[in-house]
Amino acid sequence: MVDLSVDLGGGHRLPNPLMTASGCAANGKELHRFFDVSDLGAFVTKSVMADPRSGRGTPRMAETASGMLNSIGLQGPGIEAFVDEDLPWLQSVGARVMPSIAGSSSTEYAHVAATLRASRAFDAVVGVEVNISCPNVANRGLVFACDPMASAKVIALVREQLPRDIPVFAKLSPDVTDITAIAAACVKAGAEGLTMINTLLGMVIDTDLMRPQLGGVTGGLSGPGIRPVAVRAIWQVRQAMFEGRIPTVPIIGVGGVRTGRDALEMVAAGASAIQVGTVVFNDPSAPVRVLRELCELLEAKGYDRFTDAVAVAHGR
Amino acid sequence: MTGQATDRALRGRVTQEVAEVIATRRVGAYQHITLVAPGVAELARPGQFIALAVGGESSGTLLRRSFSIHRVSPSGTYGGTVEIVVSAVGAGTRWIVDRVPHDTIDVVGPLGKAFPLPTEPVACVLVGGGYGSAPLFWLAGELRERGCHVEMVLGAASEDRLFGVVEARRSCDGVTVTTDDGSAGHRGWVSDVLPDIIDRTNAGVVYGCGPMGMLESITRVAEAHGAVAQVAVEESMACGIGVCMTCVMPVVGSDGRTRMVRSCVEGPVFRGDRVRWDAFDGGHARVPDDCVGAPKVGGH
Ligand SMILES: Cc1cc2nc3c(=O)[nH]c(=O)nc-3n(C[C@H](O)[C@H](O)[C@H](O)COP(=O)(O)OP(=O)(O)OC[C@H]3O[C@@H](n4cnc5c(N)ncnc54)[C@H](O)[C@@H]3O)c2cc1C
Ligand SMILES: Cc1cc2nc3c(=O)[nH]c(=O)nc-3n(C[C@H](O)[C@H](O)[C@H](O)COP(=O)(O)O)c2cc1C
Ligand code: FES
């Protein structure tokens, strides 16, 4: 039997490296109808902001080759409802939770993190993922994740709010010229890990109506079609860690994972954990299926420990 | 426990199974498909839907396609079966109607909320637009079992787009047909004939399933004639199981406040007077300004 456990920081040893992806699993109850969410290494929740948000109008999706575009606009109940209802529920079923937090200003991120920390179910939290792919109102709506300074500021403020044994993961956008520069800024600012990648900005035009198909005009591209971009991003950042340009921290790989093979590909590129997002829409129990397939593959390849396979493709 | 539904399926009231196609036949412009899906058959109620995967395990078409459940037979010769009525409009539905007996399709369901049934035996009018009539015959049977007088109105653009006229005559106390082009029944829309039927039968509930525009007019007519409308909507859905937030629409809650709610879990059946029809416009739904969490002027 392969040892699948992994430590992503803070001394929280996860039983396995499989996670949900933020925004592709809601906050647990819906998927718990298909599999036990405590079977996952961690459950990553939908990015939550300070206040309730309606999100954008519809249509909010367009199907693409091996994927989809979405323009949800971070619909959510706000952090108060999250800590009152969602987090305690996840704790009650024994899930290890990685809440994803968002904001439209660095102080909003800090406020959300502080509210989370003060909550009664905080014991269930094994890490916090910071979704920095949000428009920064203070900078004409430029996404934080596209600016190393803005990203670093958000991470530093969030880091201050959380206890040391809770690792902070910065979730990076692939829509940048040099992802290693943003990664370096986030780690320097205190991130103990990186999640890669968020969606790519895309657009579809409805040629019957000759207008943009999404109500929000542009949207985030996800699904198996973007997997090579995710593998590349993980590879580049891991390479920069090997070269000493970025301190070595764990990377959580996400983007188009559909099978155990896809997960293994990301692991070989440098990921220490894997999230399954859009593929859940195709197969609601995909996260546990991918885990099973990954385990079988590792076993077939003769690995005793999952962690031995991390980043092995480098230097080969 | 009967059937093959797992413990988890019963707890979650939902299941995922690989279903074999055992029958498929052309009915006018549609394909009527019967699937062996015992788990779904055992759990489903009228108004719920199923989501089918398209094109096999490695298909590049990732998103499932949703279909109202036309009928279930929990203990057929082949094990429980589920029937759907499919209109081929794009690549996904074309793949589905091209399946032949013994092919398999991956099914998730039953999904969404069922039509609520009245506690008293009030008269009901069931209105179906095109394939929207598919879930109504099963509903009609359940209503009549409760002693309700049931009439059906079937409307479509043309005769070949009507579904189930013969079955309607068998399963209801009265049937009215309308077509836009007059190729069958009354020339015109369901909303032209609905007022008289509500008044004549003194109906308490109007159930509707069909295009959004039709559901809006059913709601208006029902309200004006003292009946409650229960409508099953059809919104673009990426997941069908409540995790993606793509299928939302503005609906007024019991506290009087509008929220963008998921039509796959809080619907697809909504009370018509709760839907913010004013926000819909040519395939778009706006977020009403008074919606909970609506963007403030100048952005969030
Ligand atoms: C709750 C519900 C019940 C439905 N019941 C039936 C039924 O009983 N019979 C039937 O024939 N059809 C039904 N539909 C509509 C059916 O799901 C769509 O026609 C189908 O998804 C179109 O897929 P496509 O690949 O052929 O078309 P494409 O246009 O190529 O699809 C592209 C994308 O848009 C989505 N999409 C396109 N049209 C619709 C639509 N009308 N509704 C929702 N999503 C859409 C698809 O799911 C897909 O993701 C129902 C839809 C919903 C939401
Ligand atoms: C419908 C949808 C909603 C998403 N919402 C969020 C979100 O709230 N926060 C976030 O960090 N990422 C969000 N994402 C991005 C995913 O978490 C993931 O990074 C991306 O989709 C790539 O992975 P995938 O191809 O496995 O989906 C969302 C993606 C989708 C498809
Ligand atoms: S379709 Fe995904 S939440 Fe409704």
XYZ file of C-alpha atoms and ligand atoms in Angstrom:
704
model
C 0.000 0.000 0.000
C 1.397 3.390 -1.011
C 1.729 5.962 1.786
C -0.385 8.805 0.380
C -0.031 11.176 3.298
C 1.439 14.609 2.837
C 2.362 17.516 5.105
C 1.646 20.880 3.515
C 2.816 22.881 6.516
C 1.721 23.733 10.016
C 2.074 20.124 11.113
C -1.271 19.111 9.611
C -0.536 15.746 8.011
C -3.210 15.123 5.385
C -4.149 11.481 4.732
C -3.870 12.022 0.979
C -3.106 14.794 -1.537
C -6.555 15.085 -3.208
C -8.691 18.197 -2.787
C -11.658 19.908 -4.354
C -11.006 23.147 -6.289
C -12.519 26.373 -5.015
C -15.832 27.204 -6.679
C -16.231 23.727 -8.184
C -17.524 21.975 -5.078
C -19.619 24.615 -3.262
C -19.171 24.148 0.500
C -19.488 20.407 0.825
C -23.114 19.411 1.350
C -23.888 18.848 -2.320
C -20.908 16.564 -3.008
C -21.348 14.725 0.285
C -24.393 13.148 -1.380
C -21.984 11.411 -3.781
C -18.973 10.621 -1.566
C -17.771 11.243 1.959
C -16.017 14.615 1.844
C -13.828 13.582 4.785
C -12.205 11.002 2.461
C -10.395 13.898 0.766
C -7.043 15.222 1.930
C -8.769 18.581 2.271
C -11.968 20.277 1.155
C -11.408 23.664 -0.511
C -14.471 25.883 -0.249
C -15.876 28.517 -2.626
C -13.989 31.828 -2.310
C -15.756 33.909 0.296
C -15.710 37.682 0.655
C -16.772 39.972 3.489
C -20.399 40.547 2.463
C -23.082 38.524 0.662
C -22.705 38.806 -3.113
C -25.263 38.113 -5.814
C -22.645 37.459 -8.482
C -23.252 38.399 -12.118
C -26.266 38.031 -14.358
C -26.711 35.079 -16.710
C -25.713 33.317 -18.917
C -22.769 32.530 -16.680
C -21.289 29.705 -18.702
C -20.261 28.653 -22.165
C -19.009 25.222 -23.042
C -15.644 25.030 -24.848
C -13.545 22.208 -26.298
C -12.615 20.070 -23.275
C -13.700 22.725 -20.843
C -15.863 25.729 -20.156
C -15.911 29.444 -19.512
C -17.515 30.766 -16.353
C -18.410 34.198 -15.151
C -19.950 33.695 -11.732
C -18.697 36.907 -10.121
C -17.911 35.323 -6.750
C -21.501 34.777 -5.650
C -21.539 33.859 -1.989
C -23.117 34.302 1.431
C -20.340 36.426 2.977
C -17.867 35.375 5.670
C -20.306 35.654 8.600
C -22.712 33.110 7.119
C -19.765 30.948 6.072
C -18.390 30.675 9.604
C -21.866 30.292 11.143
C -23.145 27.587 8.803
C -20.754 26.118 6.252
C -17.598 25.678 8.307
C -19.375 24.043 11.296
C -21.129 21.649 8.916
C -17.835 20.635 7.304
C -16.364 20.153 10.774
C -19.351 18.017 11.819
C -18.677 15.506 9.034
C -14.979 15.347 9.859
C -13.665 17.230 6.821
C -10.275 18.942 6.846
C -11.061 22.362 5.419
C -9.036 24.771 3.342
C -11.241 27.872 3.097
C -10.633 30.072 0.068
C -10.861 33.779 0.794
C -11.220 36.754 -1.526
C -11.533 40.515 -1.396
C -11.666 43.626 -3.481
C -9.137 45.425 -1.270
C -6.257 44.115 0.823
C -8.102 45.174 3.977
C -11.129 43.120 2.932
C -8.916 40.019 2.675
C -7.533 40.742 6.145
C -11.021 41.206 7.583
C -12.207 37.903 6.085
C -9.145 36.095 7.481
C -9.663 37.612 10.933
C -13.338 36.594 10.997
C -12.360 33.086 9.972
C -9.780 32.840 12.719
C -12.256 33.964 15.361
C -14.842 31.372 14.336
C -15.934 28.449 16.519
C -15.201 25.766 13.891
C -11.712 27.055 13.097
C -10.263 23.751 14.386
C -11.339 22.102 11.130
C -9.101 24.443 9.123
C -5.805 22.986 7.876
C -4.800 25.905 5.675
C -6.186 29.001 3.965
C -6.117 29.558 0.224
C -6.019 33.177 -0.867
C -7.726 33.765 -4.205
C -5.820 36.775 -5.476
C -7.477 36.647 -8.919
C -9.891 39.386 -7.880
C -10.135 42.922 -9.233
C -8.453 45.447 -6.948
C -10.835 48.409 -6.661
C -7.974 50.628 -5.524
C -6.108 49.974 -8.774
C -8.801 50.438 -11.467
C -9.882 46.837 -11.147
C -6.494 45.333 -12.055
C -6.391 41.783 -10.723
C -4.145 41.479 -7.617
C -2.520 38.328 -9.037
C -1.159 40.310 -12.004
C 0.821 42.692 -9.796
C 3.606 41.370 -7.516
C 3.323 44.307 -5.092
C -0.459 44.051 -4.713
C -0.237 40.254 -4.333
C 2.470 40.566 -1.672
C 0.456 43.109 0.272
C -2.619 40.879 0.393
C -0.587 37.835 1.460
C 1.282 39.761 4.172
C -1.961 41.155 5.646
C -3.671 37.746 5.613
C -0.588 36.096 7.114
C -0.705 38.528 10.057
C -4.282 37.547 10.871
C -3.766 33.803 11.058
C -1.979 31.595 13.605
C 1.433 30.282 12.552
C 0.282 26.674 12.301
C -2.168 27.582 9.522
C -0.311 27.632 6.212
C -1.356 30.328 3.738
C -1.540 29.324 0.064
C -1.490 32.025 -2.605
C -3.564 30.967 -5.611
C -1.884 32.264 -8.748
C -3.279 33.321 -12.100
C -1.631 32.006 -15.274
C -2.527 35.256 -17.071
C 0.835 36.921 -16.313
C 4.096 37.389 -18.200
C 6.282 35.676 -15.593
C 4.488 33.530 -13.021
C 7.723 32.962 -11.077
C 7.914 36.697 -10.261
C 4.430 36.635 -8.672
C 5.212 33.347 -6.915
C 8.425 34.831 -5.465
C 6.597 37.948 -4.247
C 3.931 35.850 -2.507
C 6.406 33.511 -0.797
C 8.524 36.470 0.330
C 5.397 38.059 1.788
C 4.768 34.975 3.912
C 2.884 32.423 1.800
C 3.823 28.896 2.932
C 2.508 27.416 -0.301
C 1.189 28.152 -3.783
C -1.886 26.920 -5.628
C -1.599 26.886 -9.413
C -3.569 27.670 -11.526
C -6.706 29.739 -11.503
C -8.709 30.036 -14.732
C -7.442 31.766 -17.885
C -9.384 34.767 -19.156
C -11.376 33.870 -22.255
C -14.373 34.835 -24.334
C -16.978 33.194 -26.572
C -19.219 34.959 -29.081
C -22.622 33.506 -29.903
C -22.642 33.588 -33.705
C -26.425 33.097 -33.923
C -27.071 36.254 -31.934
C -23.714 37.867 -32.855
C -23.084 38.944 -29.286
C -20.873 37.787 -26.388
C -22.313 34.572 -24.998
C -21.645 35.349 -21.342
C -23.650 37.966 -19.483
C -20.313 39.114 -18.026
C -18.752 39.238 -21.553
C -15.430 37.571 -20.556
C -14.986 34.568 -18.277
C -12.532 32.101 -16.793
C -11.480 29.135 -18.907
C -11.120 25.799 -17.089
C -11.171 22.054 -17.659
C -8.869 19.498 -19.335
C -8.185 21.955 -22.171
C -6.035 24.110 -19.846
C -4.065 21.284 -18.216
C -0.843 21.855 -20.211
C -0.847 25.476 -19.039
C -1.124 24.329 -15.421
C 1.639 21.751 -15.835
C 3.869 24.406 -17.396
C 3.206 26.900 -14.572
C 3.932 24.319 -11.876
C 7.089 23.251 -13.708
C 8.404 26.792 -14.061
C 7.833 27.696 -10.426
C 9.286 24.417 -9.173
C 12.290 24.957 -11.425
C 12.786 28.409 -9.911
C 12.735 26.768 -6.461
C 15.404 24.269 -7.512
C 17.498 27.157 -8.804
C 17.127 28.967 -5.500
C 15.229 31.909 -6.989
C 12.216 31.142 -4.765
C 12.335 29.440 -1.340
C 10.951 25.902 -1.645
C 7.314 25.642 -0.535
C 4.637 23.077 -1.425
C 2.667 23.595 -4.632
C -0.952 22.525 -5.005
C -1.648 21.676 -8.655
C -5.013 22.461 -10.243
C -6.231 22.839 -13.819
C -7.932 20.222 -15.942
C -7.210 17.136 -13.862
C -9.548 14.381 -15.014
C -7.717 11.115 -14.238
C -5.044 9.659 -11.978
C -2.632 10.033 -14.877
C -3.339 13.762 -15.064
C -2.758 14.079 -11.317
C 0.518 12.162 -11.600
C 1.620 14.461 -14.406
C 1.218 17.480 -12.111
C 2.954 15.682 -9.278
C 5.907 14.895 -11.546
C 6.028 18.582 -12.511
C 6.257 19.566 -8.851
C 2.840 19.493 -7.181
C 2.547 18.115 -3.629
C -1.251 18.040 -3.740
C -3.915 18.023 -6.451
C -7.284 19.728 -6.813
C -10.059 18.535 -9.105
C -12.354 21.306 -10.347
C -14.396 21.406 -13.541
C -14.252 17.632 -14.004
C -16.576 17.325 -10.992
C -19.320 18.718 -13.240
C -18.801 15.698 -15.497
C -18.312 13.164 -12.700
C -19.485 14.241 -9.223
C -17.243 11.715 -7.482
C -14.159 12.564 -9.576
C -11.964 13.671 -6.618
C -12.139 10.245 -4.948
C -11.897 8.434 -8.301
C -8.756 10.400 -9.234
C -7.291 9.563 -5.814
C -7.928 5.852 -6.378
C -6.414 5.986 -9.860
C -3.389 7.944 -8.650
C -2.808 5.400 -5.896
C -2.967 2.518 -8.403
C -0.510 4.255 -10.724
C 1.977 4.954 -7.933
C 1.729 1.364 -6.834
C 2.270 0.075 -10.379
C 5.341 2.279 -10.682
C 6.744 0.910 -7.453
C 6.506 4.013 -5.260
C 6.207 3.400 -1.517
C 5.389 7.001 -0.766
C 3.420 9.586 -2.725
C 5.895 12.285 -1.740
C 8.724 10.406 -3.493
C 7.038 11.151 -6.833
C 6.848 14.911 -6.318
C 8.874 16.849 -8.922
C 10.653 13.728 -10.227
C 10.386 14.890 -13.845
C 12.888 17.680 -13.168
C 16.395 16.849 -14.278
C 15.363 13.762 -16.221
C -34.766 -1.907 0.557
C -35.846 -2.740 -2.969
C -33.976 -2.114 -6.208
C -30.275 -1.572 -6.454
C -29.980 1.910 -5.001
C -27.066 2.080 -2.602
C -27.321 3.271 0.965
C -25.649 6.507 -0.021
C -28.110 7.028 -2.875
C -30.994 6.670 -0.471
C -29.428 8.994 2.073
C -28.515 11.539 -0.571
C -31.667 10.903 -2.614
C -29.442 10.953 -5.674
C -27.357 8.423 -7.539
C -24.958 8.058 -10.444
C -25.296 4.997 -12.636
C -24.323 3.688 -16.047
C -27.679 3.158 -17.737
C -28.386 0.893 -20.664
C -30.657 2.182 -23.411
C -33.368 -0.440 -23.873
C -35.717 1.380 -26.205
C -35.601 4.480 -28.343
C -38.191 5.671 -30.811
C -39.080 8.724 -32.816
C -42.178 10.645 -31.686
C -42.830 13.578 -34.011
C -39.819 15.881 -33.755
C -38.524 14.128 -30.613
C -36.805 10.949 -29.510
C -38.401 8.999 -26.660
C -35.650 7.058 -24.839
C -35.980 4.397 -22.142
C -32.982 3.790 -19.855
C -32.382 1.097 -17.252
C -31.576 3.196 -14.193
C -33.003 1.457 -11.119
C -31.486 3.883 -8.620
C -33.022 6.919 -10.286
C -36.322 5.105 -10.888
C -36.636 4.318 -7.214
C -35.934 7.828 -5.947
C -37.536 10.139 -8.535
C -40.663 12.301 -8.219
C -42.490 14.161 -11.025
C -40.751 17.435 -11.947
C -37.238 16.174 -11.187
C -34.648 15.760 -13.909
C -31.595 13.705 -14.806
C -28.215 14.823 -16.165
C -26.602 12.695 -18.858
C -22.907 12.616 -19.717
C -22.216 12.977 -23.427
C -19.760 10.941 -25.486
C -18.134 8.457 -23.134
C -15.419 8.646 -20.481
C -12.797 10.603 -22.397
C -15.206 12.847 -24.269
C -14.150 16.451 -24.789
C -17.765 17.433 -24.116
C -17.536 17.701 -20.371
C -20.827 19.175 -19.279
C -23.863 17.006 -18.702
C -27.166 17.595 -20.489
C -30.336 17.838 -18.417
C -33.698 16.226 -19.213
C -36.996 16.166 -17.371
C -37.985 12.700 -16.281
C -40.961 11.693 -18.418
C -41.828 8.572 -16.469
C -40.264 5.958 -14.192
C -41.102 2.276 -13.718
C -39.330 1.223 -10.533
C -39.834 -2.514 -11.106
C -39.940 -3.240 -14.823
C -38.793 -6.465 -16.505
C -35.304 -5.009 -16.894
C -35.124 -3.509 -13.432
C -36.211 0.066 -12.871
C -36.435 2.227 -15.963
C -36.461 5.960 -16.610
C -37.868 7.601 -19.745
C -36.960 10.926 -21.307
C -38.062 12.880 -24.377
C -35.227 14.543 -26.248
C -35.245 17.292 -28.821
C -31.982 17.245 -30.786
C -30.848 20.855 -30.906
C -27.044 20.639 -30.757
C -24.102 18.256 -30.678
C -24.850 16.867 -27.211
C -28.513 16.090 -27.764
C -27.681 14.690 -31.219
C -25.251 12.239 -29.600
C -27.953 11.206 -27.150
C -30.649 10.616 -29.781
C -28.150 8.590 -31.833
C -27.768 5.972 -29.070
C -29.192 2.573 -29.991
C -30.472 -0.199 -27.692
C -27.720 -1.731 -25.503
C -25.587 1.435 -25.674
C -24.917 2.925 -22.251
C -25.204 6.476 -20.937
C -23.886 7.742 -17.600
C -26.791 9.192 -15.608
C -26.898 11.372 -12.494
C -30.233 11.865 -10.782
C -32.867 12.419 -9.732
C -32.024 16.114 -9.453
C -33.890 19.202 -8.324
C -37.198 19.716 -6.548
C -40.359 17.956 -7.662
C -43.730 19.619 -8.362
C -45.435 20.243 -5.025
C -48.783 18.429 -4.808
C -51.873 20.099 -3.353
C -53.108 18.750 -0.028
C -56.762 19.172 -1.079
C -58.276 17.608 -4.238
C -58.415 20.920 -6.149
C -58.746 21.133 -9.937
C -55.412 21.536 -11.741
C -54.402 22.640 -15.230
C -51.135 21.244 -16.619
C -49.571 23.273 -19.423
C -46.754 21.903 -21.566
C -44.915 23.717 -24.332
C -43.252 21.375 -26.877
C -41.303 18.639 -25.062
C -42.167 20.520 -21.850
C -45.202 18.268 -21.563
C -42.896 15.272 -20.918
C -43.033 15.349 -17.079
C -46.731 16.269 -16.915
C -48.385 12.891 -17.571
C -46.750 11.329 -14.542
C -47.794 14.373 -12.533
C -51.357 14.078 -13.901
C -51.539 10.473 -12.679
C -50.444 11.428 -9.167
C -52.890 14.338 -9.033
C -55.810 12.200 -10.157
C -54.916 9.586 -7.558
C -55.436 12.362 -5.018
C -58.855 13.085 -6.450
C -57.921 16.212 -8.406
C -59.730 17.097 -11.639
C -56.881 17.398 -14.162
C -56.930 19.173 -17.516
C -54.001 19.523 -19.855
C -53.033 22.164 -22.378
C -50.431 21.179 -24.940
C -48.895 23.870 -27.102
C -46.178 23.935 -29.729
C -45.060 25.763 -32.848
C -46.456 23.007 -35.070
C -48.078 19.580 -34.818
C -44.791 17.585 -34.960
C -43.518 19.536 -31.928
C -46.444 18.510 -29.723
C -45.654 15.667 -27.387
C -48.120 13.198 -25.898
C -51.536 14.282 -27.186
C -52.833 10.696 -27.164
C -51.398 9.986 -23.746
C -52.916 13.236 -22.465
C -56.386 12.153 -23.576
C -55.868 8.903 -21.679
C -54.454 10.404 -18.495
C -56.500 13.612 -18.065
C -60.079 14.785 -17.690
C -59.756 17.254 -20.561
C -57.179 18.171 -23.193
C -56.756 21.338 -25.254
C -54.200 21.635 -28.031
C -52.763 24.826 -29.531
C -50.232 25.349 -32.306
C -48.738 28.607 -33.546
C -49.434 27.641 -37.171
C -52.810 25.997 -36.613
C -51.568 22.586 -37.855
C -53.329 20.990 -34.859
C -55.912 22.248 -32.362
C -56.458 25.972 -31.846
C -54.232 28.344 -33.755
C -52.431 30.455 -31.170
C -50.748 30.183 -27.802
C -51.528 28.272 -24.632
C -52.135 31.582 -22.883
C -55.063 32.233 -25.272
C -57.011 29.208 -24.054
C -55.805 29.017 -20.452
C -58.070 31.711 -18.889
C -61.284 29.924 -19.868
C -60.027 26.541 -18.664
C -59.033 27.938 -15.263
C -62.415 29.641 -14.908
C -64.458 26.676 -16.142
C -62.730 24.152 -13.854
C -62.227 26.595 -11.008
C -58.598 25.449 -10.960
C -56.472 26.112 -7.889
C -53.101 25.252 -9.412
C -51.585 25.669 -12.865
C -48.467 23.588 -13.501
C -46.262 24.619 -16.398
C -43.198 23.345 -18.189
C -41.814 24.881 -21.356
C -39.952 27.932 -22.644
C -39.399 30.855 -20.244
C -41.717 33.210 -22.145
C -44.546 30.712 -21.868
C -43.941 30.205 -18.145
C -44.123 33.939 -17.596
C -47.453 34.205 -19.389
C -48.846 31.166 -17.549
C -47.907 32.873 -14.293
C -49.698 36.100 -15.339
C -52.839 34.268 -16.436
C -52.934 32.072 -13.334
C -52.563 35.100 -11.059
C -55.294 37.020 -12.871
C -57.662 34.055 -12.542
C -57.005 33.216 -8.920
C -54.756 30.165 -9.336
C -51.230 29.448 -8.140
C -48.648 28.761 -10.872
C -45.909 26.148 -10.364
C -43.454 26.313 -13.227
C -40.458 24.155 -14.177
C -37.712 26.315 -15.683
C -34.856 25.483 -18.019
C -31.595 27.350 -17.425
C -28.103 26.576 -18.708
C -26.516 24.256 -16.183
C -22.874 23.256 -15.955
C -23.183 20.760 -13.077
C -26.879 20.139 -12.283
C -25.940 19.195 -8.708
C -25.627 22.593 -7.041
C -21.871 23.168 -6.984
C -21.074 25.604 -9.817
C -23.521 28.554 -9.499
C -24.065 28.879 -13.259
C -27.804 28.066 -13.292
C -28.982 30.919 -11.075
C -32.007 33.132 -11.545
C -33.579 35.901 -9.488
C -36.320 34.519 -7.233
C -38.150 36.103 -4.289
C -37.771 34.136 -1.043
C -40.309 33.641 1.759
C -38.768 36.700 3.460
C -39.747 38.837 0.447
C -36.147 39.384 -0.643
C -34.786 38.524 -4.092
C -31.783 36.236 -4.381
C -29.924 34.647 -7.276
C -30.870 31.038 -6.526
C -29.679 27.846 -8.178
C -32.377 26.471 -10.419
C -30.838 22.979 -10.290
C -31.323 22.493 -6.545
C -33.848 25.123 -5.454
C -35.723 24.526 -8.734
C -36.362 23.600 -11.447
C -39.893 24.014 -10.095
C -40.641 27.456 -8.692
C -43.853 29.186 -7.738
C -44.396 31.405 -10.760
C -45.164 34.526 -8.730
C -41.785 34.215 -6.977
C -39.762 34.452 -10.188
C -38.513 37.937 -11.117
C -39.688 37.827 -14.718
C -38.861 41.536 -15.035
C -35.148 40.623 -14.954
C -35.247 38.315 -17.984
C -34.539 39.694 -21.414
C -33.673 37.764 -24.565
C -31.742 34.924 -22.951
C -30.105 37.105 -20.288
C -31.134 37.443 -16.656
C -29.992 40.615 -14.924
C -29.322 40.838 -11.215
C -32.169 43.066 -9.978
C -30.936 46.132 -8.077
C -32.836 45.039 -4.951
C -31.295 41.542 -5.012
C -29.402 40.435 -1.896
C -25.722 41.233 -2.520
C -26.366 43.083 -5.809
C -23.416 45.137 -7.061
C -23.589 48.674 -5.765
C -23.394 51.542 -8.217
C -19.806 51.834 -9.423
C -19.024 48.190 -8.712
C -18.625 46.284 -5.488
C -34.029 21.139 -15.934
C -33.950 20.971 -17.423
C -34.808 20.075 -18.057
C -34.715 19.872 -19.442
N -35.552 18.955 -20.007
C -35.441 18.682 -21.324
C -36.258 17.667 -21.928
O -37.069 17.014 -21.269
N -36.086 17.447 -23.255
C -35.179 18.152 -24.018
O -35.083 17.881 -25.217
N -34.420 19.108 -23.475
C -34.514 19.397 -22.148
N -33.717 20.382 -21.591
C -32.829 21.155 -22.454
C -31.559 20.367 -22.771
O -30.807 20.180 -21.587
C -30.721 21.139 -23.804
O -31.416 21.197 -25.006
C -29.366 20.488 -24.039
O -28.539 20.673 -22.910
C -28.681 21.057 -25.268
O -27.443 20.394 -25.445
P -26.762 20.356 -26.881
O -25.370 19.893 -26.732
O -27.595 19.575 -27.814
O -26.846 21.863 -27.372
P -25.740 22.994 -27.396
O -26.446 24.239 -27.713
O -24.598 22.592 -28.257
O -25.245 23.041 -25.894
C -24.213 23.874 -25.480
C -24.299 24.076 -23.987
O -25.423 24.866 -23.628
C -26.300 24.156 -22.757
N -27.686 24.352 -23.224
C -28.069 24.615 -24.484
N -29.399 24.734 -24.547
C -29.874 24.556 -23.301
C -31.165 24.570 -22.725
N -32.260 24.774 -23.440
N -31.278 24.341 -21.401
C -30.182 24.110 -20.635
N -28.932 24.094 -21.138
C -28.786 24.303 -22.444
C -25.881 22.707 -22.873
O -26.138 21.955 -21.701
C -24.426 22.809 -23.177
O -23.689 22.937 -21.995
C -33.784 20.611 -20.210
C -32.929 21.520 -19.587
C -32.999 21.705 -18.206
C -32.064 22.662 -17.556
C -17.596 27.548 -12.048
C -16.246 27.830 -11.476
C -16.127 28.634 -10.339
C -14.880 28.919 -9.795
N -14.800 29.682 -8.663
C -13.581 29.905 -8.092
C -13.471 30.626 -6.872
O -14.461 31.046 -6.273
N -12.233 30.826 -6.350
C -11.103 30.341 -6.953
O -10.008 30.531 -6.411
N -11.180 29.642 -8.098
C -12.380 29.408 -8.681
N -12.455 28.669 -9.841
C -11.213 28.154 -10.445
C -10.932 26.718 -10.022
O -10.777 26.591 -8.625
C -9.680 26.169 -10.721
O -8.562 26.919 -10.312
C -9.772 26.252 -12.239
O -11.084 26.006 -12.669
C -8.830 25.270 -12.924
O -9.061 23.940 -12.492
P -10.056 22.909 -13.246
O -9.669 22.928 -14.688
O -9.820 21.603 -12.571
O -11.416 23.437 -13.038
C -13.708 28.382 -10.403
C -13.828 27.580 -11.539
C -15.066 27.298 -12.078
C -15.150 26.422 -13.301
S -25.978 23.817 -12.486
Fe -24.283 23.976 -11.156
S -25.203 24.962 -9.432
Fe -26.880 24.580 -10.723
